[in-house]
Amino acid sequence: MATLDSLLPATSTERLRRLPLSRDQLMLLLAAFNLVLLGLETYLAHLISGTIRPREWIPILFGPAGGIVLLIAGVIALRRRNEATLLATIVLVASIVVGLLGTYFHVVRGSLPSAPMFDRISINLLVWAPPVVGPLVFSLVGLWGISAAFVEEPVNSGRLRLWGNRHLQLPYSKTRAYLFMASLGTLATVFSSVFDHARSGFDDPRLWIPTVIGVFATVVAAGLATVKEPGRWDVAVYVFAMVLMLLVGLLGVYYHVRADLTGESVIIPERFLRGAPFLAPMLFSNLGLFGLIALVSPREEV
Amino acid sequence: MNSADSENPARPARLLIAGLVAIIILLGLVLLALAIGDSLVAGEAEAGEVDALAESDNECVTCHRRTTTGIVAQYGRSTMAAAEILCEACHEVPADYPGAIEHEGTFVLNTPSTEMCEECHTQEVAQFYQSRHALPAYVAYAGADDLPPELVDQYAGIPEAQVDPDALKRRNALHAIEGEAITRFACEDCHNIGLPHEDGSVGQCQKCHIRHEFSLEQARKPETCNHCHIGPDHPQWEIYQESYHGIAYMTGGDDWHWEAEAGTLTVEDFPAPTCATCHMSGFGATGTTHDVGDRLAWYLFAPISSRRPSWQDNVVRMQAVCQECHNVEFIDTFYADADLATEAVNERVRQSDEMVAPIAAQINAEPFDEPIDFVYFELWHHWGRTAKFGAWMNGPDYTQWHGIYELLADLEELEEMVGEYESEAGLAGGD
């Protein structure tokens, strides 16, 4: 199975194994962190219209609340694994639902249901609509969180231990599932950035950077997930792609902040709210980090 | 590397190759899309707007499509209709709502009040309430006597009410003389931008956001302001046309980004400003406002202009707009010079006040009933204001021939008239 072990010298591998947190715990921690940040980002995005409607508060409130509950579940898991898993699963399923609901609302907001049949939805409408792919990040976080919440035994078998003696056999191992998620998440992020950047007509060549790197990372992650016996080179290219994703995210934050600052480099909150979303590029870094964590060797858990 | 890797030389780099191939395919698709897109651009631009209500079965829409076709057609192309804001959201009210009228089994307001706009545009309405466009505009012709106490308090908190509170609260003398038959088509048309409603809200957003398209482009274009800010008493439209800003607009404005996201505007969207850019838009280091006095240093509308409260803050906000194109030294020099011009006009108006002081009781007995009233009024209301507006807005002809020249001519005429009054009354100083 593809892991960082195939790339790193034995001493580094051993150090990775001695990390205080397992891969699944890292994934859950990342999920909790994501939910909190998603709540903040959604708040800023929904603030643009000046008035946040009641249903727009759902993700804003759910994000931080869900993140905190996940962290609490992590603490509970040290003593009562089953109860913690149940609590985390409730939050993560809710996250999937919040994401799907958000996508539905955004698509509805971007369509013209009473317009002539062939004008009801168009690329142009989707470009100017609230980001239709954006809310799906909640669903992605829910999906990867659920994958992490259940123990896979034995490792890389795809057999998840549910409550009691019940098990669920998945078609793929957890590692492959994570890799597929990294691929799909990256693809969704690419779509989202393409729609956002289309508003400026892609006039600036720098706007193509996330598209190109995103497509590359999508294909590489999907490739690593499907290759039967990944070699060292495969893992190296994948790690390279994920590191590029990390860097693209950071570069995006820099460019977005630069665009939001005035010519005199003055910070005007309104420009940060209505201009280039300064947190959004972090989704690329987020998926890069997720993709790298996916390669940490899984270890037996109880 | 495992054994399989060594058997196939391409295998070690298979993911890299797959990723690069994907990028090449992507770039190919992009080129194809751009090529097709270019050939379609002209056609798309023509058919750019979609009627969001074309197949609506909403009762208001279906009925009004027959009775007021134009309104439904306009609204169908608005961003509000695209956001699925129904007619009922703005027009339908409970039966006991102040001003409600029965209509086809429901109750509506013919003209929605600011209360309805505030439902979604809270911040904009709050800013508007602090502005000259709100109650001060209405009180300027109707006076404050008929306002309910809460609106009197609201009015008192607006900077424009501070200049000469007692004088400003009185009903305008010309409005009374001209009569309703005229004023409904005259001063009220513009000044009703601050009209109080029966529900306690104030103002008519639709004065600038014309019904029923509520187009961002229309609201941002200076022609919208032209509806009121024109003519001898405040010829801002004419001055703007004469200014370099106006010339840039008239010669290149077709290519400006009229629909750009509010609050993020830069010189790339608007290479030169319109009225909205300087006074309202989020531009450069200044945030969006619907308080049109928020960036002004002086009460230029007053006979003798004085500084506004917190004028230094206002100047910082306005100059932050200027700085997107002009250097600080240029702006500081311009402000210093325009301040001097304002003071110079003030001095001339003071002269007129001193001139008429001896006969003030006589000429103030009845407003606008003798020629001297009109000359004394026009001196500051038309020519003094025009000279000041021209100076601040780069309209040299309006500062000169339509402003200070006319003012000087009126001063001479006024002196002569005052002399005649004093002679008739046998006052000292008369011939």
XYZ file of C-alpha atoms in Angstrom:
733
model
C 0.000 0.000 0.000
C 1.176 3.572 -0.712
C 2.594 5.236 2.378
C 5.317 7.705 3.207
C 7.389 4.775 4.449
C 8.352 3.947 0.891
C 9.974 7.350 0.496
C 11.537 8.030 3.849
C 14.629 6.515 5.412
C 13.991 4.035 8.230
C 14.820 6.523 11.001
C 12.248 9.035 9.744
C 9.665 6.299 9.328
C 10.230 5.267 12.915
C 9.806 8.851 14.033
C 6.509 9.048 12.124
C 5.321 5.909 13.843
C 6.060 7.457 17.211
C 3.850 10.491 16.503
C 1.579 11.086 19.494
C -1.448 10.920 17.201
C -2.430 8.171 14.771
C -3.408 8.915 11.178
C -7.100 8.723 12.030
C -6.667 11.055 14.979
C -4.817 13.513 12.757
C -7.659 13.274 10.240
C -10.252 13.964 12.933
C -8.226 16.872 14.281
C -7.995 18.287 10.757
C -11.753 17.798 10.357
C -12.452 19.696 13.598
C -10.106 22.502 12.573
C -11.799 22.614 9.171
C -15.282 22.904 10.612
C -14.280 25.864 12.789
C -12.609 27.641 9.868
C -15.493 26.813 7.531
C -17.861 28.450 10.000
C -15.734 31.605 9.978
C -15.349 31.622 6.206
C -19.075 31.078 5.707
C -19.814 33.927 8.102
C -17.620 36.279 6.087
C -19.142 35.085 2.806
C -22.729 35.406 4.027
C -21.990 38.844 5.424
C -21.492 40.203 1.900
C -25.180 40.929 1.347
C -25.243 42.911 4.588
C -28.047 40.823 6.038
C -27.634 37.185 7.039
C -30.916 35.335 6.498
C -31.967 32.702 9.068
C -30.955 29.671 6.986
C -27.590 31.268 6.249
C -26.784 30.971 9.947
C -26.884 27.141 9.784
C -23.309 26.583 8.535
C -22.015 29.577 10.491
C -23.216 28.142 13.772
C -22.713 24.514 12.868
C -19.050 24.955 11.870
C -17.559 26.032 15.210
C -20.070 24.019 17.254
C -19.336 20.860 15.249
C -15.589 21.433 15.480
C -15.724 21.810 19.261
C -17.912 18.718 19.676
C -15.438 16.743 17.546
C -12.595 17.824 19.813
C -14.631 16.825 22.865
C -15.320 13.481 21.200
C -11.575 13.090 20.747
C -11.047 13.523 24.483
C -13.895 11.145 25.337
C -12.389 8.563 22.978
C -9.411 8.142 25.294
C -11.715 6.305 27.741
C -14.962 5.458 25.939
C -14.277 4.826 22.278
C -17.779 3.688 21.276
C -19.558 6.705 22.737
C -16.998 9.036 21.208
C -17.435 7.410 17.793
C -21.195 7.814 18.036
C -20.884 11.492 18.986
C -18.381 12.167 16.203
C -20.521 10.295 13.669
C -23.557 12.430 14.500
C -21.537 15.603 13.960
C -19.960 14.307 10.762
C -23.226 13.080 9.252
C -24.694 16.496 10.095
C -21.729 18.055 8.319
C -22.515 16.048 5.186
C -26.144 17.183 5.368
C -25.175 20.830 5.929
C -22.902 20.662 2.872
C -25.566 19.136 0.643
C -28.198 21.599 1.859
C -25.824 24.487 1.221
C -25.129 23.279 -2.298
C -28.866 22.983 -2.936
C -29.526 26.519 -1.656
C -26.637 27.929 -3.659
C -27.771 26.213 -6.870
C -31.329 27.454 -6.326
C -30.004 30.965 -5.682
C -27.988 30.782 -8.886
C -30.801 29.539 -11.095
C -33.824 31.270 -12.594
C -36.699 28.800 -12.070
C -39.252 31.018 -13.820
C -37.058 31.938 -16.777
C -37.486 30.308 -20.209
C -36.560 26.611 -20.023
C -33.065 26.880 -21.497
C -32.161 30.022 -19.583
C -32.904 28.653 -16.133
C -29.352 27.671 -15.466
C -26.214 28.597 -17.328
C -22.488 28.770 -16.811
C -22.804 32.532 -16.512
C -25.396 32.216 -13.752
C -23.270 29.685 -11.886
C -20.227 31.927 -12.139
C -22.087 34.797 -10.501
C -24.101 32.664 -8.087
C -22.925 31.906 -4.559
C -20.209 29.229 -4.959
C -22.148 26.077 -5.728
C -19.258 23.791 -4.894
C -18.196 25.666 -1.762
C -20.642 24.085 0.716
C -19.553 20.612 -0.406
C -16.427 21.106 1.707
C -18.656 20.488 4.728
C -19.687 17.184 3.127
C -16.096 16.261 2.317
C -15.062 16.950 5.898
C -17.960 14.808 7.104
C -16.974 11.995 4.778
C -13.312 11.923 5.742
C -14.206 12.332 9.401
C -16.518 9.319 9.328
C -13.800 7.298 7.617
C -11.415 8.279 10.371
C -13.831 7.718 13.221
C -14.154 3.983 12.635
C -11.242 1.621 13.206
C -10.081 -0.402 10.211
C -9.102 -3.904 11.255
C -6.867 -5.249 10.102
C -5.186 -2.161 8.625
C -5.561 -1.704 4.864
C -8.323 -4.322 4.741
C -11.218 -1.937 4.173
C -13.048 -3.661 7.022
C -14.399 -1.082 9.449
C -15.357 -1.974 12.984
C -18.727 -0.492 13.839
C -20.428 -0.679 17.198
C -20.450 -3.957 19.104
C -19.362 -6.834 16.911
C -20.675 -5.359 13.723
C -18.308 -4.671 10.829
C -18.607 -3.004 7.455
C -16.579 -4.188 4.494
C -15.731 -1.362 2.106
C -14.585 -1.911 -1.493
C -11.345 -0.061 -0.751
C -8.891 0.200 2.081
C -9.002 3.338 4.193
C -5.816 4.609 2.583
C -7.263 4.252 -0.903
C -10.500 5.876 0.282
C -8.508 8.834 1.619
C -6.654 9.107 -1.682
C -9.927 9.123 -3.625
C -11.228 11.803 -1.272
C -8.095 13.862 -1.828
C -8.667 13.537 -5.564
C -12.379 14.392 -5.478
C -11.845 17.187 -2.970
C -9.144 18.682 -5.168
C -11.380 18.416 -8.225
C -14.202 20.211 -6.387
C -11.749 22.874 -5.253
C -10.545 23.341 -8.821
C -14.143 23.782 -10.018
C -14.793 26.272 -7.261
C -11.690 28.304 -8.069
C -12.438 28.212 -11.810
C -15.959 29.582 -11.194
C -14.612 32.257 -8.846
C -11.776 33.299 -11.104
C -14.077 33.330 -14.151
C -15.641 36.475 -12.649
C -12.491 38.332 -13.522
C -12.370 36.742 -16.961
C -9.097 34.913 -16.199
C -7.331 37.998 -17.475
C -4.474 37.579 -15.027
C -2.287 34.568 -15.960
C -1.669 33.905 -12.246
C -5.310 32.829 -11.998
C -4.425 29.724 -14.010
C -1.937 28.456 -11.400
C -4.512 26.792 -9.096
C -6.329 25.316 -12.104
C -3.238 23.692 -13.525
C -1.866 22.463 -10.186
C -5.327 21.347 -9.102
C -5.895 19.236 -12.203
C -2.437 17.731 -11.815
C -3.083 16.841 -8.161
C -6.544 15.454 -8.945
C -5.182 13.048 -11.539
C -2.161 12.066 -9.465
C -4.257 11.362 -6.341
C -6.797 9.360 -8.323
C -3.925 7.515 -9.996
C -2.293 6.576 -6.720
C -5.650 5.404 -5.384
C -6.222 3.116 -8.335
C -2.729 1.805 -9.028
C -2.550 -1.743 -7.771
C 1.035 -1.744 -6.612
C 2.233 1.835 -6.255
C 5.948 2.215 -6.542
C 8.291 4.656 -4.877
C 8.078 7.025 -7.841
C 4.299 7.016 -7.691
C 4.377 8.041 -4.056
C 7.048 10.658 -4.759
C 4.980 12.278 -7.539
C 1.925 12.226 -5.294
C 3.828 13.870 -2.424
C 5.164 16.444 -4.894
C 1.592 17.187 -6.046
C 0.349 17.566 -2.485
C 3.228 19.868 -1.553
C 2.383 21.935 -4.642
C -1.221 22.101 -3.383
C 0.040 23.348 -0.024
C 2.131 26.032 -1.705
C -0.619 27.057 -4.133
C -2.921 27.653 -1.169
C -0.391 29.861 0.581
C 0.397 31.700 -2.646
C -3.345 32.188 -3.195
C -3.766 33.714 0.261
C -0.921 36.116 -0.506
C -2.396 37.146 -3.867
C -5.923 37.452 -2.483
C -4.747 39.637 0.403
C -2.714 41.749 -2.028
C -5.813 42.197 -4.180
C -7.895 43.175 -1.147
C -5.406 45.726 0.130
C -5.662 49.164 -1.412
C -2.927 50.689 -3.521
C -1.579 52.236 -0.321
C -1.700 48.813 1.417
C -4.469 49.989 3.740
C -6.738 47.331 5.251
C -10.396 48.110 4.545
C -12.638 45.362 6.013
C -15.238 45.816 3.274
C -12.711 44.974 0.596
C -11.805 41.754 2.415
C -15.487 40.849 2.686
C -16.521 41.654 -0.842
C -13.247 41.231 -2.683
C -11.066 38.165 -3.203
C -11.942 35.698 -0.396
C -8.684 35.573 1.514
C -9.403 32.276 3.300
C -10.660 30.380 0.247
C -7.235 29.476 -1.236
C -6.433 27.689 2.023
C -8.690 24.923 0.734
C -5.857 23.957 -1.610
C -3.431 23.824 1.331
C -6.026 21.971 3.333
C -6.317 19.248 0.717
C -2.555 19.123 0.321
C -2.229 18.521 4.046
C -5.061 16.008 3.966
C -3.364 14.215 1.106
C -0.084 14.024 2.989
C -1.720 12.775 6.194
C -3.414 10.085 4.094
C 0.049 8.641 3.442
C 0.992 8.320 7.111
C 1.226 4.604 7.851
C -1.907 3.377 9.566
C -1.344 1.554 12.835
C -3.367 -0.949 14.737
C -5.824 0.675 17.082
C -8.074 -0.661 19.783
C 11.655 0.960 -6.388
C 10.064 -2.470 -6.682
C 10.796 -5.079 -9.330
C 7.877 -4.108 -11.540
C 9.259 -0.594 -11.807
C 12.536 -1.839 -13.201
C 10.780 -3.979 -15.838
C 8.933 -1.055 -17.424
C 11.049 2.099 -17.854
C 7.976 4.352 -18.072
C 6.338 2.957 -14.953
C 8.258 4.936 -12.334
C 6.942 8.174 -13.776
C 3.456 6.969 -14.716
C 1.618 9.305 -12.308
C 3.752 12.238 -13.383
C 3.008 11.464 -17.034
C -0.715 11.054 -16.292
C -0.783 14.360 -14.430
C 1.060 16.215 -17.180
C -1.165 14.684 -19.867
C -4.180 15.883 -17.881
C -2.751 19.410 -17.818
C -2.078 19.328 -21.571
C -5.645 18.154 -22.208
C -6.930 20.895 -19.898
C -4.950 23.588 -21.691
C -6.195 22.259 -25.034
C -9.790 22.434 -23.809
C -9.195 25.961 -22.533
C -7.869 27.072 -25.920
C -10.837 25.440 -27.630
C -13.280 27.097 -25.228
C -11.627 30.483 -25.716
C -11.762 30.113 -29.498
C -15.444 29.131 -29.454
C -16.184 31.742 -26.792
C -14.677 34.542 -28.883
C -16.890 33.680 -31.813
C -19.962 33.740 -29.586
C -19.199 36.842 -27.538
C -21.028 39.270 -29.810
C -24.177 37.164 -29.899
C -24.127 36.561 -26.163
C -23.756 40.246 -25.451
C -26.886 40.947 -27.460
C -28.901 38.268 -25.695
C -27.244 38.863 -22.346
C -30.277 39.514 -20.219
C -32.711 36.817 -19.286
C -36.290 37.447 -18.200
C -36.343 35.672 -14.842
C -40.146 35.907 -14.752
C -40.838 34.674 -18.298
C -42.620 31.537 -17.120
C -43.646 32.679 -13.671
C -47.087 31.665 -12.488
C -47.049 34.172 -9.633
C -50.448 35.897 -9.464
C -49.006 39.418 -9.386
C -46.785 38.678 -12.369
C -49.428 37.020 -14.528
C -51.991 39.765 -13.941
C -49.620 42.730 -14.144
C -48.028 41.340 -17.278
C -51.315 42.349 -18.916
C -52.004 45.579 -17.047
C -48.543 47.064 -16.493
C -46.434 45.133 -18.963
C -43.417 47.405 -18.773
C -43.032 47.072 -15.027
C -43.075 43.273 -15.150
C -40.632 43.284 -18.066
C -38.277 45.574 -16.154
C -38.494 43.576 -12.957
C -37.935 40.307 -14.804
C -34.488 41.560 -15.777
C -33.561 42.767 -12.321
C -31.148 41.067 -9.976
C -33.910 41.127 -7.358
C -36.132 38.933 -9.544
C -33.142 36.685 -10.216
C -32.771 36.347 -6.456
C -36.430 35.258 -6.354
C -37.628 38.307 -4.448
C -41.339 38.202 -5.194
C -43.506 41.269 -5.787
C -45.242 40.455 -2.499
C -42.002 40.831 -0.536
C -41.999 44.591 -1.137
C -45.655 45.393 -1.834
C -47.788 43.105 0.324
C -48.522 44.261 3.882
C -50.959 43.324 6.664
C -54.435 44.852 6.466
C -53.707 47.207 9.378
C -50.383 48.423 7.993
C -50.239 52.227 7.754
C -51.101 53.245 4.211
C -52.255 49.767 3.162
C -54.833 49.597 0.386
C -56.986 46.605 -0.514
C -55.985 45.027 -3.788
C -57.283 41.786 -5.300
C -57.978 40.123 -1.991
C -54.857 41.275 -0.272
C -53.386 44.489 1.092
C -50.527 46.325 -0.540
C -48.559 49.528 -0.575
C -48.553 51.116 -4.015
C -45.109 52.451 -3.289
C -43.159 50.301 -0.851
C -41.579 52.300 1.937
C -37.986 52.257 3.113
C -39.137 49.816 5.778
C -39.330 47.135 3.071
C -35.907 47.933 1.637
C -34.467 47.834 5.148
C -35.517 44.180 5.488
C -32.526 43.220 3.362
C -30.479 46.421 3.052
C -30.172 47.296 6.732
C -26.795 48.971 6.602
C -27.585 51.021 3.524
C -30.791 52.366 5.058
C -29.064 53.193 8.357
C -26.438 55.203 6.458
C -29.092 56.879 4.333
C -30.967 57.974 7.472
C -27.895 59.951 8.551
C -27.685 61.779 5.258
C -28.837 64.954 3.588
C -30.914 62.753 1.308
C -33.110 61.665 4.242
C -35.158 64.032 6.418
C -33.156 67.207 5.648
C -34.231 66.944 2.004
C -37.902 66.826 3.005
C -37.685 69.422 5.772
C -36.002 71.790 3.305
C -39.360 72.374 1.620
C -41.988 71.171 4.108
C -40.462 72.286 7.386
C -40.389 70.203 10.532
C -43.638 71.337 12.127
C -45.675 68.352 10.957
C -43.070 65.714 11.758
C -43.863 63.293 14.597
C -41.579 63.734 17.650
C -39.438 60.675 16.873
C -38.673 62.008 13.389
C -37.901 65.457 14.805
C -35.334 63.765 17.036
C -34.009 61.775 14.103
C -33.743 64.957 12.066
C -31.913 66.788 14.854
C -29.192 64.126 14.826
C -28.317 64.612 11.151
C -25.378 66.945 10.389
C -27.363 69.001 7.842
C -29.842 69.970 10.571
C -27.113 71.649 12.604
C -26.334 74.565 10.289
C -29.142 76.942 11.211
C -31.658 74.744 13.026
C -34.462 77.260 13.416
C -34.301 78.540 9.849
C -34.071 75.058 8.362
C -37.053 73.738 10.301
C -39.383 76.347 8.835
C -41.450 75.569 5.783
C -39.773 76.912 2.676
C -41.282 80.267 1.706
C -41.133 79.597 -2.049
C -42.872 76.264 -1.547
C -45.709 78.048 0.196
C -45.948 80.791 -2.428
C -45.810 78.519 -5.463
C -48.594 76.247 -4.224
C -49.256 72.530 -4.465
C -50.233 72.640 -8.148
C -46.656 73.573 -8.997
C -44.556 72.135 -6.169
C -45.751 68.588 -6.781
C -43.884 68.787 -10.107
C -41.092 71.005 -8.811
C -39.257 70.964 -5.501
C -41.174 67.998 -4.105
C -40.114 65.739 -6.948
C -36.499 65.854 -5.843
C -36.837 66.657 -2.157
C -39.207 63.733 -1.596
C -36.132 61.556 -1.587
C -36.461 62.182 2.164
C -40.241 61.810 2.372
C -41.506 60.366 5.671
C -43.925 57.443 5.325
C -46.968 56.586 7.363
C -45.154 53.574 8.795
C -42.501 55.847 10.313
C -39.773 55.061 7.808
C -38.161 57.808 5.768
C -37.085 58.216 2.197
C -37.522 56.924 -1.310
C -34.706 54.616 -2.358
C -36.277 54.460 -5.815
C -35.277 58.069 -6.471
C -31.788 56.755 -7.231
C -32.498 53.025 -7.688
C -35.068 53.485 -10.399
C -37.948 51.005 -10.464
C -38.223 48.216 -11.461
C -34.819 47.119 -12.754
C -32.876 48.438 -9.760
C -29.796 48.332 -11.946
C -26.404 48.832 -10.337
C -25.159 50.461 -13.538
C -28.037 52.940 -13.591
C -27.514 53.901 -9.941
C -23.792 54.403 -10.480
C -24.099 56.556 -13.593
C -24.083 60.338 -13.110
C -27.213 60.747 -15.250
C -29.138 59.411 -12.258
C -27.918 62.272 -10.035
C -28.641 64.623 -12.927
C -32.383 64.307 -12.198
C -31.951 66.695 -9.248
C -28.402 67.997 -9.167
C -28.830 70.285 -12.132
C -29.901 73.855 -12.801
C -28.879 77.238 -11.448
C -29.057 76.434 -7.736
C -26.856 73.323 -7.785
C -25.509 72.620 -11.279
C -23.374 69.635 -10.304
C -24.322 67.742 -13.467
C -23.227 70.598 -15.696
C -20.048 71.086 -13.680
C -19.248 67.381 -13.869
C -19.648 67.430 -17.645
C -17.162 70.280 -17.798
C -14.683 68.607 -15.450
C -11.889 66.264 -16.488
C -13.642 63.509 -14.561
C -16.764 64.053 -16.638
C -14.801 64.201 -19.874
C -13.210 60.846 -19.027
C -16.674 59.436 -18.335
C -18.187 60.745 -21.551
C -15.307 59.644 -23.738
C -14.498 56.286 -22.136
C -17.280 55.379 -19.713
C -18.780 52.758 -22.009
C -15.905 50.444 -21.153
C -16.016 50.897 -17.367
C -17.067 48.048 -15.105
C -20.498 49.284 -14.098
C -21.552 46.010 -12.495
C -18.345 45.450 -10.481
C -18.807 44.135 -6.948
C -19.633 46.970 -4.568
C -16.935 47.728 -2.037
C -14.090 46.445 -4.182
C -13.917 49.115 -6.864
C -10.547 50.231 -8.116
C -9.239 52.436 -10.882
C -9.314 49.376 -13.105
C -13.109 49.410 -12.790
C -13.467 53.189 -12.855
C -10.455 55.001 -14.365
C -12.176 58.287 -13.413
C -14.885 58.924 -10.875
C -18.595 59.520 -11.269
C -20.707 61.229 -8.584
C -21.189 57.862 -6.853
C -17.494 57.015 -6.881
C -16.494 60.076 -4.867
C -19.508 60.356 -2.611
C -20.713 56.784 -2.038
C -18.714 53.925 -3.514
C -16.268 51.719 -1.692
C -13.222 52.870 -3.630
C -9.586 52.649 -2.659
C -9.220 53.008 1.089
C -12.768 54.287 1.605
C -15.714 52.045 2.422
C -19.131 52.199 0.776
C -21.680 54.574 2.246
C -25.215 55.710 1.520
C -24.614 58.893 3.526
C -23.795 61.357 0.775
C -22.332 63.855 3.256
C -19.943 61.349 4.780
C -16.924 62.618 2.834
C -17.655 66.340 2.706
C -15.709 69.096 4.461
C -18.108 72.033 4.124
C -21.814 72.832 4.137
C -21.562 74.204 0.614
C -25.344 74.504 0.293
C -25.525 77.120 3.068
C -25.450 80.857 2.281
C -22.213 81.164 4.231
C -20.479 77.811 4.269
C -19.111 76.447 7.517
C -17.179 73.280 8.314
C -19.182 70.130 8.915
C -18.951 68.257 12.225
C -15.984 65.843 12.095
C -15.008 67.378 8.779
C -11.420 66.234 9.197
C -12.574 62.583 9.206
C -14.776 63.246 6.199
C -11.824 64.742 4.348
C -9.678 61.703 5.105
C -12.349 59.468 3.561
C -12.744 61.632 0.471
C -9.005 62.039 -0.003
C -8.561 58.277 0.210
C -10.672 58.138 -2.956
C -8.608 60.907 -4.581
C -5.366 59.128 -3.697
C -6.178 56.245 -5.994
C -5.194 58.590 -8.841
C -3.675 61.784 -7.417
C -0.592 62.300 -5.285
C -0.899 63.696 -1.766
C 0.746 67.021 -2.606
C -1.684 67.597 -5.470
C -4.649 66.769 -3.238
C -3.446 68.931 -0.330
C -2.834 71.871 -2.650
C -6.231 71.423 -4.261
C -7.993 71.289 -0.888
C -6.119 74.367 0.374
C -7.035 76.298 -2.778
C -10.674 75.169 -2.743
C -10.922 76.125 0.947
C -9.709 79.608 0.005
C -12.248 79.822 -2.822
C -15.021 78.814 -0.409
C -13.926 81.480 2.063
C -13.770 84.042 -0.755
C -17.379 83.306 -1.760
C -18.369 83.405 1.919
C -16.851 86.878 2.120
C -18.930 88.101 -0.823
C -22.109 86.714 0.686
C -21.240 88.360 3.998
C -20.961 91.632 2.098
C -24.486 91.146 0.800
C -25.718 90.418 4.334
C -24.063 93.568 5.656
C -25.500 95.514 2.759
C -29.094 94.523 3.480
C -28.740 94.579 7.282
C -30.080 98.151 7.654
C -33.233 97.274 5.727
C -33.497 93.643 6.836
C -36.730 94.133 8.767
C -38.282 95.783 5.761
C -37.346 93.181 3.167
C -37.956 90.200 5.436
C -41.495 91.265 6.291
C -42.914 89.248 3.414
C -40.768 86.730 1.491
C -40.347 86.980 -2.277
C -42.728 89.876 -2.739
C -40.335 92.413 -4.248
C -37.377 92.300 -6.680
C -34.719 92.766 -3.995
C -35.817 89.496 -2.339
C -34.994 87.585 -5.508
C -31.674 89.314 -6.092
C -30.579 88.800 -2.472
C -31.661 85.139 -2.620
C -30.133 84.296 -5.985
C -26.864 85.894 -4.982
C -26.055 83.047 -2.621
C -28.586 80.374 -3.565
C -27.632 80.322 -7.223
C -24.359 82.116 -7.843
C -22.596 81.673 -4.514
C -23.305 77.954 -4.454
C -22.414 77.535 -8.119
C -19.073 79.270 -7.635
C -18.257 76.974 -4.696
C -19.422 73.785 -6.428
C -17.458 74.775 -9.524
C -14.303 75.211 -7.473
C -14.618 71.862 -5.699
C -15.676 69.904 -8.785
C -13.345 71.350 -11.414
C -15.871 73.389 -13.345
C -14.027 76.636 -14.189
C -16.833 78.136 -16.265
C -19.249 77.608 -13.389
C -16.929 79.169 -10.850
C -16.332 82.099 -13.198
C -19.224 83.121 -15.469
C -22.103 81.196 -13.922
C -20.815 81.769 -10.397
C -18.696 84.587 -9.095
C -19.389 86.893 -12.081
C -23.148 86.659 -11.537
C -22.602 87.072 -7.817
C -20.613 90.273 -8.360
C -23.274 91.574 -10.712
C -25.940 90.845 -8.092
C -23.861 92.547 -5.417
C -23.832 95.716 -7.530
C -27.533 95.434 -8.211
C -28.208 94.776 -4.544
C -26.201 97.820 -3.520
C -28.237 99.938 -5.851
C -31.499 98.474 -4.589
C -30.506 98.886 -0.953
C -29.606 102.504 -1.719
C -33.045 103.071 -3.165
C -34.670 101.513 -0.103
C -32.596 103.645 2.222
C -33.426 106.754 0.211
C -37.102 105.992 0.381
C -36.886 105.343 4.087
C -34.604 108.300 4.701
C -31.998 106.112 6.346
C -28.392 107.245 6.723
C -26.153 106.067 3.886
C -28.821 106.635 1.255
C -28.541 109.319 -1.369
